[in-house]
Amino acid sequence: MIIKPMVRNNICLNSHPAGCAAVVMRQIKYVKNHLAGKGAGEGSPALVLVVGCSTGYGLASRIAAAFGYGAATVGISLEKPASETKPGTPGFYNNLAFDREARKAGLVSITLDGDAFSDAMKTQAAEAIRKAAAEAGIKPKADLVIYSLASPVRTDPKTGIMHRSVIKPIGKSYSGKTVDMMSGKFVTAAAEPATDEEIANTVKVMGGEDWELWMDALAKEGVLAPGARTVAYTYIGPELSWAIYKNGTIGRAKEDLERAAKEINKKYAGAWVSVNKAVVTRASAVIPIIPFYISCLFKVMKEKGIHEGCIEQIVRLYRDRLYTAEARMDPRKTAVDHEGRIRIDDWEMREDVQKETSTRMESATQETLDSLADVPGFRHDFLEAHGFDVDGVDYAADVDPSVL
Ligand code: NAD
C-alpha cells in the first residue's frame, strides 16, 4: 500500500515504516559521530533499562546508550503492531529498526511490549535484564534506568483503578493563542480549571509513584547495580506557558516526580530529574500554546545555531552531565541546579533566547507569523515523528506495512 499521513486535530493516525527506520538510523549516526568513543569504559553504562523506549526522549536515550557506550539495552513500550492492511504505531517500527541495527552492530537488545505500569511488566523486565546480561556476558544488574513514559492513562496495580491524566490549568480557566500546526493559522485554545480529582489523577499517571515502584521492583529482583543511576524527564519552560503547564495539572505531576527522585535517592542513590528542552514529539502538538511557542523558539534557536532535537539533548545529557570523566567516578559530581535537577534546557532558557522568543510571540500576526516563527519546522518534526517528510524515503513506493 501507499502510506500518506492522516492527520486529524493535530493527531497523526498512521505512520510510515521506512520513514521511522530512516529516523532511527539518522539518530544512530549522530550518536556514533558525537558520543561513541567519548568516555566509554569504566563508569559508563553497560546494561540500561529504558521505560518508554520507543519514541521521543526514551528512544534517543536508548540509542545513545547502545551506540554511544556499547551498552546492552532492555526497552519497554506500549505500541500497536502493524498488520498487512494497517500500519503500526511509529514506536512499533522504531523498536524494530532499533533491534535490527543493534543486532547488526553486535549489541544486545531486548524489547518488551506491554503496560509498564503493571507489576507483571516489572517482573518481565527483570527477567529480560538477566537474559540480556547472559547474552552480553556481563553482570545481571542494570546500571542506568531511564524513566521516559508519557501516557494518558494508568491502571494502579494495587487497586485496579484506571486513572486518566488531563492537561488543564489549576484555579482559573485558561485561554491563549496558539497555532494550528497543519494549517499554520492562529487559533485560540481554552481549557477549564481542573477539579481536585483531575489533579490527583494526573499526578497518579504522570507523577513519580510508578518510577518508585520500578526502582523498588528492580531492587527486590536483585537486578539493580550498586550505585545505579536513574533519570526521569521533566519540562519547565518559560513563564508564558506556566498557566497551562508548570502551574497546571502536568506541573503538579512533575513536582511529584521530583519528590520521587528524592525518595529514590535516599534508598538507592543516583536518581535525578532532568529538565529537557521542548521538542516536537507525538504529544506536544496537543498542548495549548506549545506549538506557537515551539515554532517561535525553534526559529530563534536555529538562527543562533543552537537548535536541538531529542538525540542532541540526550547526547549532551550523557556526555556533559551524567558521564563526564568526573561524574563517571563519582555521581555526586553530576552538574545540577539549586533544586538538584539536571538542566539540559539551558540553551532554551538562555536569557537572549527567551527574550527574543517572547518578543516574537507578542508581536506575531497571521501576516508576520511565517517570518517570525518556524511553523513549517514544527510540522516537519511532527510528521517526521511518524515517519513522514523524511529525506530520502520514497513515499510513492508500495510498502507492506507489516514488514520493516
Ligand atoms: P513520547 O510520547 O514520545 O514517548 C512516550 C513513551 O512512553 C513511548 O515509548 C510509549 O510507548 C511509552 N508508553 C506510554 N504508555 C505506556 C505504558 N502504559 N506502558 C509502556 N510504555 C508506555 O513522549 P516524550 O515526549 O518523549 O516524553 C517522555 C518524557 O519526557 C515525559 O516525561 C515528558 O514529560 C518529558 N519531556 C518531554 C518534552 C517534550 O517537549 N516532548 C520536554 C521535556 C520533557
Coordinates of C-alpha atoms and ligand atoms in Angstrom, one line a residue:
M1 CA 0.0 0.0 0.0
I2 CA 1.0 3.7 -0.4
I3 CA 1.0 5.3 3.0
K4 CA 0.2 9.0 3.3
P5 CA -0.1 10.9 6.6
M6 CA -3.6 11.0 8.1
V7 CA -3.7 14.0 10.5
R8 CA -6.9 14.9 12.4
N9 CA -7.0 17.6 15.1
N10 CA -3.2 17.7 15.4
I11 CA -3.0 14.0 15.9
C12 CA -1.4 11.8 13.3
L13 CA -3.3 8.5 12.9
N14 CA -0.7 6.5 11.0
S15 CA 3.0 6.1 10.3
H16 CA 5.4 5.1 7.6
P17 CA 7.8 2.1 8.3
A18 CA 10.6 3.2 6.0
G19 CA 10.5 6.8 7.4
C20 CA 10.6 5.6 11.0
A21 CA 13.5 3.4 10.3
A22 CA 15.4 6.2 8.5
V23 CA 14.9 8.5 11.5
V24 CA 16.3 5.8 13.9
M25 CA 19.3 5.3 11.5
R26 CA 20.0 9.0 11.5
Q27 CA 20.0 9.2 15.3
I28 CA 22.4 6.2 15.4
K29 CA 24.7 8.1 13.0
Y30 CA 24.5 11.2 15.2
V31 CA 25.5 9.2 18.3
K32 CA 28.3 7.5 16.5
N33 CA 29.7 10.9 15.5
H34 CA 29.1 12.7 18.8
L35 CA 29.2 10.2 21.6
A36 CA 30.9 7.0 20.6
G37 CA 34.5 6.8 21.8
K38 CA 34.0 9.7 24.2
G39 CA 34.0 8.2 27.6
A40 CA 33.1 4.5 27.1
G41 CA 34.8 2.2 29.6
E42 CA 35.0 2.4 33.3
G43 CA 31.9 4.1 34.9
S44 CA 29.9 4.3 31.6
P45 CA 26.7 2.3 31.4
A46 CA 26.8 -1.3 30.4
L47 CA 23.3 -2.5 31.0
V48 CA 20.5 0.0 30.5
L49 CA 16.7 -0.2 31.1
V50 CA 14.6 2.3 29.2
V51 CA 11.0 2.5 30.3
G52 CA 9.2 4.3 27.4
C53 CA 11.9 3.3 24.8
S54 CA 10.1 3.6 21.5
T55 CA 9.7 7.3 20.7
G56 CA 10.9 10.8 21.7
Y57 CA 13.3 11.1 24.6
G58 CA 13.2 7.4 25.6
L59 CA 14.2 6.2 22.1
A60 CA 17.0 8.8 22.0
S61 CA 18.2 7.6 25.5
R62 CA 18.3 4.0 24.3
I63 CA 20.1 4.8 21.0
A64 CA 22.7 6.9 22.8
A65 CA 23.4 4.2 25.5
A66 CA 23.7 1.4 22.9
F67 CA 25.6 3.1 20.1
G68 CA 27.5 5.6 22.3
Y69 CA 28.7 3.3 25.1
G70 CA 28.0 -0.2 23.6
A71 CA 25.5 -0.9 26.4
A72 CA 23.1 -3.8 26.3
T73 CA 19.6 -2.4 26.5
V74 CA 16.2 -3.6 27.6
G75 CA 13.4 -1.4 26.4
I76 CA 9.7 -1.3 27.4
S77 CA 7.0 0.4 25.5
L78 CA 3.3 0.1 24.6
E79 CA 2.8 0.2 20.8
K80 CA 0.3 -1.1 18.3
P81 CA 1.8 -3.6 15.9
A82 CA 1.2 -3.4 12.1
S83 CA -1.0 -5.8 10.1
E84 CA -0.9 -6.4 6.4
T85 CA -3.6 -3.8 5.9
K86 CA -2.8 -1.2 8.6
P87 CA 0.5 0.5 9.6
G88 CA 1.6 0.1 13.3
T89 CA 2.3 3.0 15.5
P90 CA 5.7 4.8 15.0
G91 CA 7.2 3.3 18.1
F92 CA 6.4 -0.2 16.8
Y93 CA 8.6 0.5 13.7
N94 CA 11.2 2.4 15.7
N95 CA 11.6 -0.6 18.0
L96 CA 12.0 -3.0 15.0
A97 CA 14.6 -0.7 13.5
F98 CA 16.5 -0.3 16.7
D99 CA 16.6 -4.0 17.4
R100 CA 17.7 -4.7 13.8
E101 CA 20.5 -2.1 13.9
A102 CA 21.6 -3.2 17.4
R103 CA 21.8 -6.8 16.2
K104 CA 23.9 -5.8 13.1
A105 CA 26.3 -3.9 15.4
G106 CA 26.6 -6.9 17.8
L107 CA 24.8 -5.1 20.6
V108 CA 22.4 -6.9 22.9
S109 CA 18.8 -5.5 22.9
I110 CA 15.6 -6.9 24.3
T111 CA 12.3 -5.0 23.6
L112 CA 9.2 -5.8 25.6
D113 CA 5.7 -4.5 24.6
G114 CA 3.1 -4.1 27.3
D115 CA 1.9 -1.9 30.1
A116 CA 4.9 -0.5 32.1
F117 CA 2.6 0.4 34.9
S118 CA 1.7 -3.2 35.7
D119 CA 3.5 -5.5 38.2
A120 CA 3.8 -8.2 35.5
M121 CA 5.9 -6.0 33.2
K122 CA 8.3 -5.2 36.1
T123 CA 8.9 -8.9 36.6
Q124 CA 9.3 -9.5 32.9
A125 CA 11.8 -6.6 32.7
A126 CA 13.9 -8.2 35.5
E127 CA 13.9 -11.5 33.5
A128 CA 14.9 -9.6 30.4
I129 CA 17.8 -7.9 32.3
R130 CA 19.1 -11.3 33.3
K131 CA 18.7 -12.6 29.8
A132 CA 20.4 -9.6 28.2
A133 CA 23.3 -9.8 30.7
A134 CA 23.8 -13.5 30.0
E135 CA 23.9 -12.8 26.2
A136 CA 26.3 -9.9 26.7
G137 CA 28.4 -11.8 29.2
I138 CA 28.1 -9.1 31.9
K139 CA 26.6 -9.0 35.4
P140 CA 22.8 -9.1 35.5
K141 CA 22.5 -5.6 37.0
A142 CA 21.1 -2.5 35.4
D143 CA 23.4 0.4 36.0
L144 CA 21.2 3.0 34.3
V145 CA 17.4 3.2 34.4
I146 CA 15.7 5.8 32.2
Y147 CA 12.1 6.6 33.0
S148 CA 10.5 8.3 30.0
L149 CA 6.9 7.4 30.0
A150 CA 4.3 9.8 28.6
S151 CA 0.8 8.3 28.9
P152 CA -2.8 9.5 29.1
V153 CA -3.8 6.7 31.4
R154 CA -2.5 4.4 34.2
T155 CA -4.1 1.5 35.9
D156 CA -3.0 1.4 39.5
P157 CA -1.6 -2.2 40.0
K158 CA -2.8 -2.2 43.7
T159 CA -6.4 -1.0 43.2
G160 CA -7.0 -1.9 39.6
I161 CA -8.5 1.6 39.1
M162 CA -7.7 3.3 35.8
H163 CA -6.6 6.9 36.2
R164 CA -6.7 9.4 33.3
S165 CA -4.5 12.5 33.1
V166 CA -5.6 15.9 31.8
I167 CA -3.7 19.0 30.6
K168 CA -5.6 21.7 32.4
P169 CA -4.8 24.9 34.4
I170 CA -5.4 24.9 38.2
G171 CA -7.5 27.6 39.9
K172 CA -8.7 29.6 36.9
S173 CA -9.6 28.9 33.3
Y174 CA -7.0 29.3 30.5
S175 CA -7.4 30.9 27.1
G176 CA -4.5 31.6 24.8
K177 CA -3.3 32.0 21.3
T178 CA -1.7 29.0 19.6
V179 CA -1.0 27.8 16.1
D180 CA -2.8 25.0 14.3
M181 CA 0.3 23.2 13.1
M182 CA -1.2 21.8 9.8
S183 CA -2.9 25.0 8.5
G184 CA -0.4 27.4 10.0
K185 CA -3.3 29.5 11.3
F186 CA -3.7 31.1 14.7
V187 CA -6.4 29.6 16.8
T188 CA -7.5 30.1 20.4
A189 CA -7.0 27.2 22.8
A190 CA -9.0 27.3 26.0
A191 CA -9.2 25.0 29.0
E192 CA -11.4 25.0 32.1
P193 CA -9.6 24.6 35.5
A194 CA -9.1 21.1 36.7
T195 CA -11.1 19.6 39.5
D196 CA -9.3 18.2 42.5
E197 CA -10.0 14.7 41.2
E198 CA -8.4 15.5 37.8
I199 CA -5.3 16.9 39.5
A200 CA -5.0 13.8 41.7
N201 CA -5.5 11.6 38.6
T202 CA -2.9 13.4 36.6
V203 CA -0.4 13.1 39.4
K204 CA -1.2 9.4 39.6
V205 CA -0.5 8.9 35.9
M206 CA 2.4 11.3 35.2
G207 CA 3.9 11.7 38.8
G208 CA 6.6 9.7 40.4
E209 CA 4.8 6.8 42.1
D210 CA 5.4 4.3 39.2
W211 CA 9.0 5.3 38.9
E212 CA 9.5 4.5 42.6
L213 CA 7.7 1.2 42.0
W214 CA 10.0 0.4 39.2
M215 CA 13.1 1.0 41.3
D216 CA 11.7 -1.0 44.2
A217 CA 10.8 -3.9 41.9
L218 CA 14.3 -3.9 40.3
A219 CA 16.0 -3.8 43.7
K220 CA 13.8 -6.6 45.0
E221 CA 14.5 -8.7 41.9
G222 CA 18.3 -8.1 42.6
V223 CA 18.8 -6.6 39.1
L224 CA 19.9 -3.1 40.2
A225 CA 23.6 -2.5 40.2
P226 CA 25.1 -0.9 43.3
G227 CA 25.3 2.8 42.6
A228 CA 23.0 2.6 39.6
R229 CA 21.8 5.8 38.1
T230 CA 18.2 6.6 37.2
V231 CA 16.8 9.6 35.4
A232 CA 13.2 10.8 34.7
Y233 CA 12.4 13.7 32.4
T234 CA 10.6 16.9 33.1
Y235 CA 9.9 20.2 31.4
I236 CA 9.7 23.7 33.0
G237 CA 9.6 26.1 30.1
P238 CA 9.0 29.9 30.0
E239 CA 6.6 31.7 32.3
L240 CA 4.2 32.4 29.5
S241 CA 3.4 28.6 29.4
W242 CA 3.2 28.2 33.1
A243 CA -0.6 28.8 33.4
I244 CA -1.2 25.6 31.4
Y245 CA 2.0 23.7 32.0
K246 CA 4.1 24.3 35.1
N247 CA 1.3 25.6 37.3
G248 CA -1.3 23.3 35.8
T249 CA -2.0 19.6 36.2
I250 CA 1.1 18.3 34.4
G251 CA 3.3 20.6 36.5
R252 CA 1.8 19.1 39.7
A253 CA 2.6 15.6 38.4
K254 CA 6.2 16.8 37.6
E255 CA 6.5 18.2 41.2
D256 CA 5.7 14.7 42.3
L257 CA 8.4 13.3 40.0
E258 CA 10.9 15.5 41.9
R259 CA 9.6 14.2 45.2
A260 CA 10.1 10.7 43.9
A261 CA 13.6 11.4 42.9
K262 CA 14.4 12.4 46.5
E263 CA 12.9 9.2 47.8
I264 CA 14.7 7.0 45.3
N265 CA 17.9 8.9 46.2
K266 CA 17.5 8.0 49.8
K267 CA 17.1 4.3 49.1
Y268 CA 19.4 3.6 46.1
A269 CA 21.3 6.8 45.4
G270 CA 21.8 8.4 41.9
A271 CA 18.3 9.5 41.0
W272 CA 17.8 12.7 39.0
V273 CA 15.1 14.6 37.3
S274 CA 16.5 16.0 34.1
V275 CA 14.8 19.2 32.7
N276 CA 14.8 18.7 29.0
K277 CA 14.2 21.1 26.1
A278 CA 10.8 21.5 24.4
V279 CA 10.8 19.3 21.3
V280 CA 8.1 18.0 19.0
T281 CA 7.0 14.6 19.9
R282 CA 3.7 12.9 19.4
A283 CA 2.2 14.6 22.5
S284 CA 3.5 18.2 22.1
A285 CA 1.1 19.2 19.3
V286 CA -1.9 18.9 21.5
I287 CA -0.8 21.0 24.5
P288 CA -2.2 24.6 24.2
I289 CA 0.3 27.3 23.4
I290 CA 3.2 24.8 22.9
P291 CA 3.0 24.7 19.0
F292 CA 3.1 28.5 18.9
Y293 CA 5.9 28.7 21.5
I294 CA 8.0 25.9 19.9
S295 CA 7.6 27.4 16.4
C296 CA 9.0 30.8 17.7
L297 CA 11.6 29.1 19.8
F298 CA 12.9 26.9 17.0
K299 CA 13.3 29.8 14.7
V300 CA 15.3 31.7 17.3
M301 CA 17.5 28.7 18.3
K302 CA 18.1 27.8 14.6
E303 CA 19.2 31.4 13.9
K304 CA 21.6 31.2 16.8
G305 CA 22.9 27.8 15.7
I306 CA 21.9 26.1 19.0
H307 CA 18.8 24.2 17.9
E308 CA 18.5 20.6 19.2
G309 CA 16.2 17.6 18.9
C310 CA 15.9 14.6 21.3
I311 CA 19.1 12.9 20.2
E312 CA 21.2 16.1 20.5
Q313 CA 19.7 16.7 24.0
I314 CA 20.4 13.1 25.2
V315 CA 23.9 13.0 23.9
R316 CA 24.6 16.2 25.9
L317 CA 22.8 14.7 29.0
Y318 CA 25.2 11.6 28.9
R319 CA 28.4 13.2 27.7
D320 CA 28.3 16.6 29.5
R321 CA 26.3 15.7 32.7
L322 CA 25.9 12.0 33.7
Y323 CA 29.1 10.5 32.3
T324 CA 31.7 13.2 32.3
A325 CA 35.1 11.9 33.4
E326 CA 34.4 13.2 36.9
A327 CA 30.8 12.1 37.2
R328 CA 31.7 8.6 36.0
M329 CA 33.9 8.1 39.0
D330 CA 31.6 9.9 41.4
P331 CA 27.9 10.5 40.6
R332 CA 27.8 13.4 43.1
K333 CA 29.9 15.3 40.6
T334 CA 27.0 15.4 38.2
A335 CA 26.2 19.1 37.5
V336 CA 22.8 20.1 38.9
D337 CA 20.8 23.3 39.7
H338 CA 19.9 24.5 43.2
E339 CA 17.0 22.1 43.3
G340 CA 19.2 19.1 42.4
R341 CA 17.9 18.8 38.9
I342 CA 20.0 18.3 35.7
R343 CA 19.4 21.1 33.3
I344 CA 19.8 20.4 29.6
D345 CA 17.1 23.0 28.8
D346 CA 19.9 25.5 29.5
W347 CA 20.2 26.7 25.9
E348 CA 16.4 27.0 25.6
M349 CA 16.2 29.0 28.8
R350 CA 19.1 31.3 27.9
E351 CA 18.1 34.9 28.5
D352 CA 18.7 36.1 25.0
V353 CA 16.7 33.1 23.6
Q354 CA 13.8 33.6 25.9
K355 CA 13.7 37.4 25.3
E356 CA 13.7 37.1 21.5
T357 CA 11.1 34.3 21.6
S358 CA 8.7 36.1 23.8
T359 CA 9.1 39.4 21.7
R360 CA 8.2 37.4 18.6
M361 CA 5.2 35.8 20.3
E362 CA 3.9 39.1 21.4
S363 CA 4.2 40.8 18.1
A364 CA 3.3 37.9 15.7
T365 CA 0.3 38.4 13.5
Q366 CA -1.1 36.0 10.9
E367 CA 0.8 38.1 8.2
T368 CA 4.2 38.1 10.0
L369 CA 4.0 34.5 11.5
D370 CA 6.0 32.9 8.7
S371 CA 8.9 35.3 9.1
L372 CA 9.0 35.2 12.9
A373 CA 8.2 31.6 13.6
D374 CA 9.1 28.2 12.2
V375 CA 5.7 26.6 11.8
P376 CA 6.9 24.5 8.9
G377 CA 9.8 23.2 11.1
F378 CA 7.2 22.2 13.8
R379 CA 5.1 20.5 11.2
H380 CA 8.1 18.7 9.7
D381 CA 9.2 17.4 13.1
F382 CA 5.7 16.3 13.9
L383 CA 5.4 14.4 10.6
E384 CA 8.9 13.0 11.0
A385 CA 8.0 11.6 14.4
H386 CA 5.5 9.4 12.4
G387 CA 8.0 8.6 9.6
F388 CA 6.7 11.1 7.1
D389 CA 8.5 14.0 5.4
V390 CA 11.9 12.2 5.9
D391 CA 14.6 12.9 3.3
G392 CA 15.5 10.0 1.1
V393 CA 12.3 8.0 1.7
D394 CA 10.3 7.1 -1.4
Y395 CA 6.7 7.8 -0.3
A396 CA 5.3 6.8 -3.7
A397 CA 6.6 3.2 -3.2
D398 CA 4.2 0.4 -2.5
V399 CA 5.0 -0.9 1.0
D400 CA 3.8 -3.8 3.1
P401 CA 3.2 -2.2 6.4
S402 CA 3.8 -5.4 8.3
V403 CA 7.4 -5.6 7.2
L404 CA 10.2 -3.2 8.1
Ligands
NAD1 P1 6.6 10.1 23.8 O1 5.2 10.1 23.6 O2 7.5 10.3 22.5 O3 7.1 8.7 24.4 C1 6.4 8.0 25.4 C2 6.8 6.6 25.6 O4 6.1 6.0 26.6 C3 6.6 5.7 24.4 O5 7.7 4.8 24.3 C4 5.4 4.9 24.7 O6 5.3 3.6 24.1 C5 5.6 4.7 26.2 N1 4.4 4.4 26.9 C6 3.3 5.2 27.1 N2 2.4 4.5 27.9 C7 2.9 3.3 28.2 C8 2.6 2.2 29.0 N3 1.4 2.2 29.7 N4 3.4 1.1 29.1 C9 4.6 1.1 28.4 N5 5.0 2.2 27.7 C10 4.2 3.2 27.6 O7 7.0 11.1 24.9 P2 8.2 12.2 25.1 O8 7.8 13.5 24.6 O9 9.5 11.6 24.7 O10 8.2 12.3 26.7 C11 8.9 11.5 27.6 C12 9.2 12.2 28.9 O11 9.9 13.4 28.6 C13 7.9 12.7 29.6 O12 8.1 12.6 30.9 C14 7.8 14.1 29.1 O13 7.1 14.9 30.1 C15 9.3 14.5 29.1 N6 9.6 15.7 28.4 C16 9.1 15.9 27.1 C17 9.4 17.1 26.5 C18 8.8 17.4 25.1 O14 9.0 18.5 24.6 N7 8.3 16.4 24.4 C19 10.2 18.1 27.1 C20 10.8 17.8 28.3 C21 10.4 16.6 29.0

